[in-house]
Coordinates of C-alpha atoms in Angstrom, one line a residue:
X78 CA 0.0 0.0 0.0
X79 CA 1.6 3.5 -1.0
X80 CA 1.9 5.9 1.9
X81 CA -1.2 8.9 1.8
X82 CA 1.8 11.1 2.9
X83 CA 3.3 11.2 -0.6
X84 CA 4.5 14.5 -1.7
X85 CA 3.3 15.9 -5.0
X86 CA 5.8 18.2 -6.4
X87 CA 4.7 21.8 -8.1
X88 CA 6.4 22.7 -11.3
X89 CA 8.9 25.4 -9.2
X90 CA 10.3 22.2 -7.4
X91 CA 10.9 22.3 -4.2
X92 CA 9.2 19.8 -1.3
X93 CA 6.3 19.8 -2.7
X94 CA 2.5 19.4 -0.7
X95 CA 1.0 16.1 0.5
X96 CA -1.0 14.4 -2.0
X97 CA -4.0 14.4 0.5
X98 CA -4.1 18.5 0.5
X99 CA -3.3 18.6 -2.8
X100 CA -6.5 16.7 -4.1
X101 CA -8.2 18.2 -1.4
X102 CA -7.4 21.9 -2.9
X103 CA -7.7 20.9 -6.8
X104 CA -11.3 19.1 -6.2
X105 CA -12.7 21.4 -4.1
X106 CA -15.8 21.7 -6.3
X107 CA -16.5 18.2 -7.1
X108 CA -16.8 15.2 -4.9
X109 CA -14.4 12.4 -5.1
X110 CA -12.3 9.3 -3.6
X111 CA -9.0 8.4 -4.3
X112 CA -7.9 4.5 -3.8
X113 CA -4.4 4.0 -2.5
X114 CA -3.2 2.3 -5.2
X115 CA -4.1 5.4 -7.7
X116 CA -1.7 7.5 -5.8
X117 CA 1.2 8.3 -7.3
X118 CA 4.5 10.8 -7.0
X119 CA 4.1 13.4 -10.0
X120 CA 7.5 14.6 -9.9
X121 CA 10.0 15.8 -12.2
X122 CA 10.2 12.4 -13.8
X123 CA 6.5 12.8 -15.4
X124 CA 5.6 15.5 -18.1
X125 CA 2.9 17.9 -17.3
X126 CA 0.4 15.4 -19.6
X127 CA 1.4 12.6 -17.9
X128 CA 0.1 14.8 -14.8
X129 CA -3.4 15.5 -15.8
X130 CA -3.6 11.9 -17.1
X131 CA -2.5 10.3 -13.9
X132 CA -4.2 12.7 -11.8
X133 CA -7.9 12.3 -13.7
X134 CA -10.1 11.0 -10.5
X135 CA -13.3 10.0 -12.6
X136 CA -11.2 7.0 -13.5
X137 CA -7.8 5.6 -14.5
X138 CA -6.9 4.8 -18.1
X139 CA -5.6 1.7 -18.9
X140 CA -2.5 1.1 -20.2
X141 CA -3.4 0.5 -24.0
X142 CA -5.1 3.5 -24.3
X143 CA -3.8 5.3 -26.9
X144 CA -1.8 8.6 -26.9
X145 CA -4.4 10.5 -28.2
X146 CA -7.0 9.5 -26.0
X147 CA -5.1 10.2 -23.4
X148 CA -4.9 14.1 -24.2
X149 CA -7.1 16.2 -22.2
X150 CA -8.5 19.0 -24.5
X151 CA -8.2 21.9 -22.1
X152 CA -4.1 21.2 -22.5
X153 CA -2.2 22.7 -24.9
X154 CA 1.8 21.4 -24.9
X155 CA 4.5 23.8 -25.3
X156 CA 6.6 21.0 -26.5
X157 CA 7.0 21.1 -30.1
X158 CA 6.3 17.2 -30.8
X159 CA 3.2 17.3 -29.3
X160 CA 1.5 20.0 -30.5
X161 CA 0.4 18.3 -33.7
X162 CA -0.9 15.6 -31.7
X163 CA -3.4 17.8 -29.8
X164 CA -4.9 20.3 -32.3
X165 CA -5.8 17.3 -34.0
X166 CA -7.5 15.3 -31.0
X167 CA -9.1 18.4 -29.4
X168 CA -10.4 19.6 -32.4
X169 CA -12.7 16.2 -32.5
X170 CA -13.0 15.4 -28.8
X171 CA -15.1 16.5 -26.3
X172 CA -13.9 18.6 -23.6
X173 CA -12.8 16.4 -20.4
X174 CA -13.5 17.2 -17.6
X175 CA -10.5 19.0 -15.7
X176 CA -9.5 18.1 -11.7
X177 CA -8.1 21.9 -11.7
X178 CA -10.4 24.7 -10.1
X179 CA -11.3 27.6 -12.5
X180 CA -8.5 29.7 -10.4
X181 CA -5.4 27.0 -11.2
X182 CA -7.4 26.3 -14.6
X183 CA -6.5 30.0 -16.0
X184 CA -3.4 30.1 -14.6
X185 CA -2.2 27.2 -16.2
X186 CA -4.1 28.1 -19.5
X187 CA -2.5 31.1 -19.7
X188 CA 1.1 29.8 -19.8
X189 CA 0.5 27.0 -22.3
X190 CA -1.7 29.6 -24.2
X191 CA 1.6 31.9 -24.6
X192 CA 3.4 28.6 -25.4
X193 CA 1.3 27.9 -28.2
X194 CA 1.3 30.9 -29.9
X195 CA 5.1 31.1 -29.7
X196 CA 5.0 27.7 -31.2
X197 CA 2.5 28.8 -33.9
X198 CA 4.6 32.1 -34.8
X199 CA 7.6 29.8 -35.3
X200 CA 5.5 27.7 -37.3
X201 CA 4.2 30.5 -39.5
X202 CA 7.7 31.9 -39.8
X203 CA 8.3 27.9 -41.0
X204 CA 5.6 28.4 -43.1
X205 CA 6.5 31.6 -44.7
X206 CA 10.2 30.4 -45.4
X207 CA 8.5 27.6 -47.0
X208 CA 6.3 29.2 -49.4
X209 CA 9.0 32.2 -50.3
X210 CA 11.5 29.0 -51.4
X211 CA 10.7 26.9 -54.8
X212 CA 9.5 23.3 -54.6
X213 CA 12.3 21.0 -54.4
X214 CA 10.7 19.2 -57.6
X215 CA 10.4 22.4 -59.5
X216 CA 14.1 23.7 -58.6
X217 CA 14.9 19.6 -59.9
X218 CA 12.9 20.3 -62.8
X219 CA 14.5 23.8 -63.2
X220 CA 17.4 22.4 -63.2
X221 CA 16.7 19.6 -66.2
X222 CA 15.6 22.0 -68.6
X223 CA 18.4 24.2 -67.8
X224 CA 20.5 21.5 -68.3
X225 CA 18.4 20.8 -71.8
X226 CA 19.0 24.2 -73.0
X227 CA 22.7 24.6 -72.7
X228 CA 23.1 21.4 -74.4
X229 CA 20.0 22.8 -77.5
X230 CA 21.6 26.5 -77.7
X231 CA 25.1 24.8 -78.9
X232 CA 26.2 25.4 -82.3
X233 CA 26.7 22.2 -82.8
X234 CA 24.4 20.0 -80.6
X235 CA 26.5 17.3 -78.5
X236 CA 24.1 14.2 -79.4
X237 CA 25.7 12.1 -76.9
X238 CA 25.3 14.6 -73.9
X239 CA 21.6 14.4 -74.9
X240 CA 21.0 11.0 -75.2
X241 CA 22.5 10.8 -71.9
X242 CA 19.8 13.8 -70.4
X243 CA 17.0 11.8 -72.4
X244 CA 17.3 8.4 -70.6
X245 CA 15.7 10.0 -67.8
X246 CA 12.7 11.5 -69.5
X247 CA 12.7 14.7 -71.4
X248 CA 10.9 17.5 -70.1
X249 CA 7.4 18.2 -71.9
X250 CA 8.0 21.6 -73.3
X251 CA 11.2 20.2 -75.2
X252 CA 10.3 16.6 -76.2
X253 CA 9.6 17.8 -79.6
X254 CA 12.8 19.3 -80.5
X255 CA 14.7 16.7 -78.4
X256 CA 12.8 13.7 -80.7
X257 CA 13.6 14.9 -83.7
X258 CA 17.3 15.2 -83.1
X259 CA 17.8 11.9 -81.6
X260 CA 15.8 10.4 -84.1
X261 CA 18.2 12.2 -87.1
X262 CA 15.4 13.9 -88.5
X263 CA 17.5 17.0 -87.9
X264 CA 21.1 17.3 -88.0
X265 CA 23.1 18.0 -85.1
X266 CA 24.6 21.4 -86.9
X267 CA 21.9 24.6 -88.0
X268 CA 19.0 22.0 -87.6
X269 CA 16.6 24.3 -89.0
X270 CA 17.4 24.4 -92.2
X271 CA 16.5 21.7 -93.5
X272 CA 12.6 21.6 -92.0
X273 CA 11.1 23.8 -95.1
X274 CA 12.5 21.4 -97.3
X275 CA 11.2 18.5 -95.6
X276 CA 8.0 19.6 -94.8
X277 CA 7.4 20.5 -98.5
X278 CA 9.2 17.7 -99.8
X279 CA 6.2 15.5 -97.5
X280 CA 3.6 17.7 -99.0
X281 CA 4.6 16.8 -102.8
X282 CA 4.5 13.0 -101.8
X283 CA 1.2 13.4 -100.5
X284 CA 0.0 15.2 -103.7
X285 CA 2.0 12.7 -105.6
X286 CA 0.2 9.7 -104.2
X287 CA -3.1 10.5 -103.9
X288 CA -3.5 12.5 -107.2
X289 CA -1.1 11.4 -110.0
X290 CA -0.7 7.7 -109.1
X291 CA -4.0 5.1 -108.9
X292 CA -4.9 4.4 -105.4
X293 CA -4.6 0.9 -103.9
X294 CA -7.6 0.3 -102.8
X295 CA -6.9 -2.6 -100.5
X296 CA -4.4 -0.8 -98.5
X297 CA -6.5 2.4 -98.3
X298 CA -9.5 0.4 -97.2
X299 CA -7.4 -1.0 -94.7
X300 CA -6.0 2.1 -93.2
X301 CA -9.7 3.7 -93.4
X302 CA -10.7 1.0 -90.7
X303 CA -7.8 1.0 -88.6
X304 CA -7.7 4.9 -88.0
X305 CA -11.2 5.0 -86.2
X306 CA -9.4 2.2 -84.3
X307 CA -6.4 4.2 -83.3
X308 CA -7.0 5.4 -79.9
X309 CA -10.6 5.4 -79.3
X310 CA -11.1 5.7 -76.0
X311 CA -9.6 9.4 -76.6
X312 CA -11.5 12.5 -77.8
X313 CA -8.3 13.8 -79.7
X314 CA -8.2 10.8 -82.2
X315 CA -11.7 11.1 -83.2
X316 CA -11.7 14.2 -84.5
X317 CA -12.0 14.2 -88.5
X318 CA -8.2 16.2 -88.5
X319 CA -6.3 14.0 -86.9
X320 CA -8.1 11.1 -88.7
X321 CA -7.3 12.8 -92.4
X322 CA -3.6 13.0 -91.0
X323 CA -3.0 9.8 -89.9
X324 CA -4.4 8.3 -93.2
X325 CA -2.2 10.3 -95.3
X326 CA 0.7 9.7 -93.3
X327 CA -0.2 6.0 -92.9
X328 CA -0.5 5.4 -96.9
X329 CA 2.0 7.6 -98.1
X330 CA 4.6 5.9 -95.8
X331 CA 2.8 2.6 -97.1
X332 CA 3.5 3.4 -100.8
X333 CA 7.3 4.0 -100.6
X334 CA 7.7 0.8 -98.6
X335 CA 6.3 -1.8 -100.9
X336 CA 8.4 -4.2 -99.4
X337 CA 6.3 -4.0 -96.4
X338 CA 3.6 -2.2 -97.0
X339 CA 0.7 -1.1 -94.5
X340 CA 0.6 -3.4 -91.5
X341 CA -1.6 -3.2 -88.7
X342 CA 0.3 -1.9 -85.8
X343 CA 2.2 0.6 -87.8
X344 CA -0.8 3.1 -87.0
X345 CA -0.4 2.7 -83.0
X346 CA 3.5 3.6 -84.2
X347 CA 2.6 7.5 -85.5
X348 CA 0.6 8.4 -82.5
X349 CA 3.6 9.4 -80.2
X350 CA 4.4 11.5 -82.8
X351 CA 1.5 13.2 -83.8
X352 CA 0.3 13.9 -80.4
X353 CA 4.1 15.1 -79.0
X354 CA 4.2 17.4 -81.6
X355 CA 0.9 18.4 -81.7
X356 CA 0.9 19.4 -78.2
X357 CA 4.0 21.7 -78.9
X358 CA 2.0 23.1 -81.7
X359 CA -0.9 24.0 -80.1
X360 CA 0.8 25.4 -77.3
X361 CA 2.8 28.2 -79.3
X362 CA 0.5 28.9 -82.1
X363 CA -1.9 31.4 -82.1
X364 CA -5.2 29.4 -83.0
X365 CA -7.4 30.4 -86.0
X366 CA -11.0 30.8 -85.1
X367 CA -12.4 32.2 -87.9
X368 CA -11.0 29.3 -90.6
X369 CA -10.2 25.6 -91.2
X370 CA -7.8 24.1 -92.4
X371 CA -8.1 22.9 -95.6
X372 CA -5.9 19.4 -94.9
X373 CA -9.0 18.3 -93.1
X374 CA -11.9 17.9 -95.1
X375 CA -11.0 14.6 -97.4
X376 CA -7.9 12.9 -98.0
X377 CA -7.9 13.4 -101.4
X378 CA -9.9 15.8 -102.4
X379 CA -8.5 18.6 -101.0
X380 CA -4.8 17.7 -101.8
X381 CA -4.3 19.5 -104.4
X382 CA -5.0 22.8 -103.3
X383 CA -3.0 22.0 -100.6
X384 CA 0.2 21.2 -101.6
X385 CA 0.4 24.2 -104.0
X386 CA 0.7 27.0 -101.0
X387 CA 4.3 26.5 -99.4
X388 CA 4.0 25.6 -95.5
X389 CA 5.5 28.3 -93.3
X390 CA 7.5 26.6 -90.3
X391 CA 7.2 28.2 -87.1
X392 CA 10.6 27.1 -86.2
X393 CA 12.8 30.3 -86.7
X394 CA 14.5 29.7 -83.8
X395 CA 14.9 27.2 -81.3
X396 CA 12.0 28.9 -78.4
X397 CA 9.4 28.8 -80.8
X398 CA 9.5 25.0 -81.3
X399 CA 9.6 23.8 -78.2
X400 CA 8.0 26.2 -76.0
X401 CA 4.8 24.4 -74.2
X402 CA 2.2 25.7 -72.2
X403 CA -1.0 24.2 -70.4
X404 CA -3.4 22.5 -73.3
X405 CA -5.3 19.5 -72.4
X406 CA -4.2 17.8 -75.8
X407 CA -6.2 14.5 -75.6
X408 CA -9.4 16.5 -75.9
X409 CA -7.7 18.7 -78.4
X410 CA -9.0 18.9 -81.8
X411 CA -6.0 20.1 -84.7
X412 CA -8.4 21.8 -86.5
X413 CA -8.2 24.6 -84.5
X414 CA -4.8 25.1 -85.9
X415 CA -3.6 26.9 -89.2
X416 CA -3.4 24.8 -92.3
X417 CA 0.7 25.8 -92.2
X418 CA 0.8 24.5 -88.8
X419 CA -1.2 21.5 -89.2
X420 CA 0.9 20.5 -92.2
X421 CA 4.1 21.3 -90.2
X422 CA 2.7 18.4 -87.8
X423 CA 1.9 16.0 -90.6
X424 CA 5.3 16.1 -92.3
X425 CA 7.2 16.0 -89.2
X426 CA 5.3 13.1 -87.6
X427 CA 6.1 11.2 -91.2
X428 CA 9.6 11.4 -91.4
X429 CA 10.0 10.7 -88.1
X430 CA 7.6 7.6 -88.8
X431 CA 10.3 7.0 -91.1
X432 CA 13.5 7.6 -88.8
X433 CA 11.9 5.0 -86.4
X434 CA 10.5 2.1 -88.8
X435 CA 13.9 2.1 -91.1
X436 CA 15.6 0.4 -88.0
X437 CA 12.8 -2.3 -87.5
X438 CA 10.9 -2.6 -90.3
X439 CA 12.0 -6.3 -90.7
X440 CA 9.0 -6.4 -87.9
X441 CA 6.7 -5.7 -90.6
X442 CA 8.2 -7.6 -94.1
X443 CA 7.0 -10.8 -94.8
X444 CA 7.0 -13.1 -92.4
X445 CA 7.9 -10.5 -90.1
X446 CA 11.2 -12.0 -88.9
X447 CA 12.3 -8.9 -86.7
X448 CA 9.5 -9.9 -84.4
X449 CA 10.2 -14.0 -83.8
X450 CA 14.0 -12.4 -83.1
X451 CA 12.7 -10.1 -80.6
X452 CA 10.2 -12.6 -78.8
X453 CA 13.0 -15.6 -79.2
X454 CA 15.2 -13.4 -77.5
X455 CA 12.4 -12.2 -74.8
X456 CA 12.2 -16.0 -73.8
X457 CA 16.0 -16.7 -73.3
X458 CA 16.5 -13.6 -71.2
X459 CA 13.5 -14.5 -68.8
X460 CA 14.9 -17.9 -68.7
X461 CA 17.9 -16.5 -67.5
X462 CA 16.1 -13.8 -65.2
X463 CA 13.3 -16.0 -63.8
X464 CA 14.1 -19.8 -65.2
X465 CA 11.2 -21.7 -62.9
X466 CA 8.7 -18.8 -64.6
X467 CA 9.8 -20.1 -68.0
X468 CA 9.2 -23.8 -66.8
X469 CA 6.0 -23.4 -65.1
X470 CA 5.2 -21.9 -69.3
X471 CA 6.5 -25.2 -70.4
X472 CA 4.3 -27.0 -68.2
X473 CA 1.2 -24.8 -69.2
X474 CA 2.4 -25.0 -72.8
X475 CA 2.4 -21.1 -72.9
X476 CA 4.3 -19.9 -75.9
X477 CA 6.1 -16.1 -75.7
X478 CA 4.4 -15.6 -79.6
X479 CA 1.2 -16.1 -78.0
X480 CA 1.3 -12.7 -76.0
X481 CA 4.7 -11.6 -76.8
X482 CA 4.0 -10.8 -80.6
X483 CA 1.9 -7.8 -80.2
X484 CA 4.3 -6.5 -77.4
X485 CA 7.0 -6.3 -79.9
X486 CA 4.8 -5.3 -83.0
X487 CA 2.8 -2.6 -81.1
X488 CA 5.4 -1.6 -78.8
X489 CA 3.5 -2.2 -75.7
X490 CA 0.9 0.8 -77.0
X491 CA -1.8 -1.5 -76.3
X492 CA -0.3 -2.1 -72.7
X493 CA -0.2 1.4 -71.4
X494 CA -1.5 4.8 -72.3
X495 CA 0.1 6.7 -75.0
X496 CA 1.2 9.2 -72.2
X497 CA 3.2 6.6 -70.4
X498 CA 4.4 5.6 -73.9
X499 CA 5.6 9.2 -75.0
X500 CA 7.7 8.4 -71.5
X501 CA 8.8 5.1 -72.3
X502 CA 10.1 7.1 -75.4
X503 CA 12.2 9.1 -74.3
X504 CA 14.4 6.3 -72.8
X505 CA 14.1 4.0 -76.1
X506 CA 15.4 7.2 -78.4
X507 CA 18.1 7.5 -75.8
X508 CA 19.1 4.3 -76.5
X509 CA 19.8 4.7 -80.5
X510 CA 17.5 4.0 -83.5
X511 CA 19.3 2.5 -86.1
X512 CA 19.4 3.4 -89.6
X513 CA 19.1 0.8 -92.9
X514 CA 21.8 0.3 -95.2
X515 CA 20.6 2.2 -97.9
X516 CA 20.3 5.8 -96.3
X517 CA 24.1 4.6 -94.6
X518 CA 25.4 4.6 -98.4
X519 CA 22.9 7.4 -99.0
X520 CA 20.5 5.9 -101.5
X521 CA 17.3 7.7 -100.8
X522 CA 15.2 6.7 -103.5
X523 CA 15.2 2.7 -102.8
X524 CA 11.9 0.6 -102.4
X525 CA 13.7 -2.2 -101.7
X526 CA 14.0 -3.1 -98.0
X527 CA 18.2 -3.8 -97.3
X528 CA 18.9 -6.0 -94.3
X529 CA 19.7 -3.5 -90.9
X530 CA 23.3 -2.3 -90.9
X531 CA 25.8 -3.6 -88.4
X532 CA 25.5 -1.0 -85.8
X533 CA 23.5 0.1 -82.5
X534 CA 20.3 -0.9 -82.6
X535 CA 19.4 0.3 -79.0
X536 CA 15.7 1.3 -79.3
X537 CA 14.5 -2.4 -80.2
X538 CA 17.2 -3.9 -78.2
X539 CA 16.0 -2.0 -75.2
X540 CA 12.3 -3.2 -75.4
X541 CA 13.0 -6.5 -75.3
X542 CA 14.6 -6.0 -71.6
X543 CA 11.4 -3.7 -71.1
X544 CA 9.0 -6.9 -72.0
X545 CA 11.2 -8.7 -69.9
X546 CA 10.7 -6.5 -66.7
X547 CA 7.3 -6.7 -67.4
X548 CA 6.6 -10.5 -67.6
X549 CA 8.7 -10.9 -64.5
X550 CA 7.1 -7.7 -62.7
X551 CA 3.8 -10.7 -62.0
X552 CA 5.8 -13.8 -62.0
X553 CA 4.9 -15.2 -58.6
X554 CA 1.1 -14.5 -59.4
X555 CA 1.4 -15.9 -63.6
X556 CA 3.2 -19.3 -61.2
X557 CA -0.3 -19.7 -59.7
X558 CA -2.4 -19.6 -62.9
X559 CA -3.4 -22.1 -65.5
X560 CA -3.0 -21.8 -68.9
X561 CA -6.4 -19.8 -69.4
X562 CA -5.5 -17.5 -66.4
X563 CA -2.0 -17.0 -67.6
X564 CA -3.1 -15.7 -71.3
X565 CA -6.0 -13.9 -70.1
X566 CA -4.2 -11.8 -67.4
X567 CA -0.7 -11.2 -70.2
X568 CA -3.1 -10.4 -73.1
X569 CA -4.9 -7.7 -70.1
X570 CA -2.5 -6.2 -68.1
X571 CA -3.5 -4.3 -65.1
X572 CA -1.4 -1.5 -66.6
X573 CA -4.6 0.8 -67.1
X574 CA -4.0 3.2 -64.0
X575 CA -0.3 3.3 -64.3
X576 CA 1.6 6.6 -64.0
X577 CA 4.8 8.2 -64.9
X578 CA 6.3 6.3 -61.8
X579 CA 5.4 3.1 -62.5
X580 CA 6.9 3.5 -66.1
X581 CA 9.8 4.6 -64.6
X582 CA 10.7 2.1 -62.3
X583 CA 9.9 -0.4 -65.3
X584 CA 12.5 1.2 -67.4
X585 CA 15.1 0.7 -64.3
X586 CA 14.6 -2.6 -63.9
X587 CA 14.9 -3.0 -68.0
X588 CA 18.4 -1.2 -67.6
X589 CA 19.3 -3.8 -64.7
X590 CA 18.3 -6.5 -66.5
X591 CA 20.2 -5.1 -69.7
X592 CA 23.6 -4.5 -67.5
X593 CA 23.3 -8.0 -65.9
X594 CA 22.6 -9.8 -69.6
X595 CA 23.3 -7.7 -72.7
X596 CA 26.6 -9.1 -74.0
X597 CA 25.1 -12.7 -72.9
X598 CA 24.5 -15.4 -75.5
X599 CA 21.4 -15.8 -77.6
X600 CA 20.3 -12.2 -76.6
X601 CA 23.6 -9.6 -77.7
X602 CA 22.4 -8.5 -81.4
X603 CA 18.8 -9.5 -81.9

């Protein structure tokens, strides 16, 4: 039994009072009992809540009450690492009753009160410092496009030191510029010059093919119903503009390859493109209200007015290409744009069609051979990464063509938005896009499609570790699933909801995986 002669020490030290006068004093105006074994020393060893917690005499918490039930809401802390703690339970709690009389009540209100609004004047001054300082993320950001733009506003444009920025993602506002150099569409040197040329140059093929040469009507029918396909579930690539664009682009592109030809997938394959560098478009050109452009009507009717009027680029310098501002471009609709502009987009977006597809366009000849490399060599890595996933395949008899084929011939565009894909991008162009033999020896006018050149071949290299670190992303769930299961859940990712995160940690597991096994057997070269 504890001794009712206890002391109870007040907060100037000292001897203290006995713990019977003490409760007698604090309770005066309320009736209570106090059991021995509630009675305990409040000394220096106790904080001032653990005070009016162990000295409540309704009744004793127990010991798994938790911290914030504990608080009385007629305390306020002058300790810094409680004060969160108690705005936020006595701003929902009801007010406990107090063992202090209204005398010792103010008294003691009136100290912490000058406590807490010290504490809330440092925290405004915390606050204020805060809000005068930049985001951390926006000073990082800051600090990529600065980066960006010394490497741009050289002479001659160090390709290398941007590849090298690009691996990491490219910031919005200069993705178009930044594409079209890695890609070779412009040189390295006064890239500018040559985009009048080009742009015209496309707008004389489209004349050229659509008025002067017969139509083939089985590719044209084709690419009529695989446009309306092309994105639906986005307002931007059901307007009639973009539609008209992408057809041209589509069969133009199809008529100088005959050696492949229009194959479904290739259309999935221009909307990275046509949406990067529509978005830079749109954002820093002045929209026309009053007219339409004339690109937008038919695809071949209108032609031939068309391609008479020369395209004006609005790339005089370096700012006005790349500048971007706030447009919500998925619900965007080109025709808002000049004709000049809009045409501007069109050629771009083809010969950088071209760039890309002259380093894997044995994906789409006959037979498509580029593809059964590519998914032969996404099966001896993941043996290599995860060798019981491959096995418990075998045992399913789940073949890599059977959900690996439109990986590689789509590009995973059916597996994540084309958002995440522009992303994804940035990091593939990084890697290299590799050029066919031809162009090397400069031959520009062949048809004929020439085996790839020995050389890089990063972007399609690079994917294949990217389908990799995406089989193996679910491989303890795809060990649990049948056959059915297994085809169901690759052919429908739950990719849908993925961010710019979640594409980036994908991409750094691709680069582990491409460290770990890239001059390794059966995979180096494909």
């Amino acid at each position: 039994m504890t001794d009712r002669n206890e002391y109870v020490f007040d907060e100037s030290g000292g001897r203290g009072t006995l713990a019977s006068s003490f409760f007698k004093r604090m309770s005066s105006s309320k009736e209570s009992s106090v059991n021995d074994s509630d009675q305990r020393v409040v000394g220096a060893q106790y904080s001032p809540a653990d005070a009016l917690r162990l000295l409540n005499l309704d009744s004793a918490p127990p010991a798994s009450t938790s911290l914030e039930k504990l608080c009385c809401h007629s305390y306020a802390d002058s300790d810094d690492d409680w004060d969160a703690d108690v705005d936020v339970v006595s701003s929902n709690r009801k007010p406990s009753k107090s063992i202090y009389t209204n005398d010792k009540r103010r008294s003691f209100s009136s100290q912490t009160t000058l406590s807490s609004k010290s504490n809330s004047n440092r925290q405004s001054q915390k606050s204020i410092s805060l809000s005068q300082s930049p985001e951390p993320q926006n000073q990082y950001r800051s600090s990529r496009v600065q980066k960006f733009q010394n490497v741009l506003n050289q002479p001659n444009i160090n390709i290398d030191a941007l590849k090298k920025l690009a691996w990491s993602g490219v910031p919005a506002e200069l993705r178009a510029i930044v594409w079209k150099l890695l890609l070779g569409y412009l040189p390295a040197s006064s890239p500018f010059r040559l985009l009048k040329r080009k742009r015209q140059e496309y707008l004389d093929g489209v004349h050229e093919v659509f008025n002067n040469q017969p139509r083939d009507a089985i590719m044209w029918h084709q690419i009529e119903i695989d446009v309306p396909r092309t994105n639906p579930h986005m307002k931007l690539y059901s307007f009639p503009a973009t539609q008209s664009a992408l057809e041209r682009i589509l069969y133009l592109w199809a008529k100088r390859h005959p050696a492949s030809g229009y194959v479904q997938g290739i259309n999935d394959l221009v909307t990275p493109f046509f949406q990067t560098f529509l978005a830079a478009a749109a954002a820093t050109t002045n929209i026309a209200s009053t007219s339409t452009p004339n690109l937008t009507t038919s695809p071949i009717n209108t032609i031939n007015s068309s391609s008479t009027s020369k395209s004006k680029p609005a790339t005089s310098n370096l700012k006005s290409d790349h500048a971007c501002g706030s447009v919500d471009i998925e619900n965007y609709d080109p025709a808002q744009l000049s004709s000049e502009v809009l045409n501007a987009i069109e050629a771009d977006t083809y010969w950088c069609l071209c760039q890309l597809l002259d380093g894997i366009q044995d994906n789409y000849v006959h037979a498509q051979p580029g593809i059964i490399r590519q998914v032969r060599a996404l099966r001896e890595l993941t043996m290599r990464i995860d060798p019981t996933l491959v096995d418990h395949f075998d045992h399913e008899q789940v073949q890599f063509i059977q959900f690996a084929f439109r990986w590689m011939n789509c590009l995973l565009m059916r597996e994540v938005s084309v958002g995440n894909t522009i992303r994804m991008w940035d990091t593939y162009l990084s890697e290299g896009v590799e050029k066919r033999k031809d162009e090397l020896e400069g031959d520009k006018t062949s048809d004929v499609w020439h085996p790839p050149a020995a050389g890089t071949n990063g972007f399609r290299d690079f994917h294949v570790y990217v389908c990799a670190a995406l089989v193996v992303k679910w491989s303890a769930k795809l060990k649990e699933m049948d056959f059915q299961d297994i085809m169901i859940f690759l052919q429908a990712l739950p990719t849908k909801h993925w961010t710019e995160t979640d594409i980036e940690l994908l991409l750094s597991q691709a680069f582990m995986y491409q460290s770990l096994y890239k001059n390794a057997a059966g995979i180096a070269g494909r």
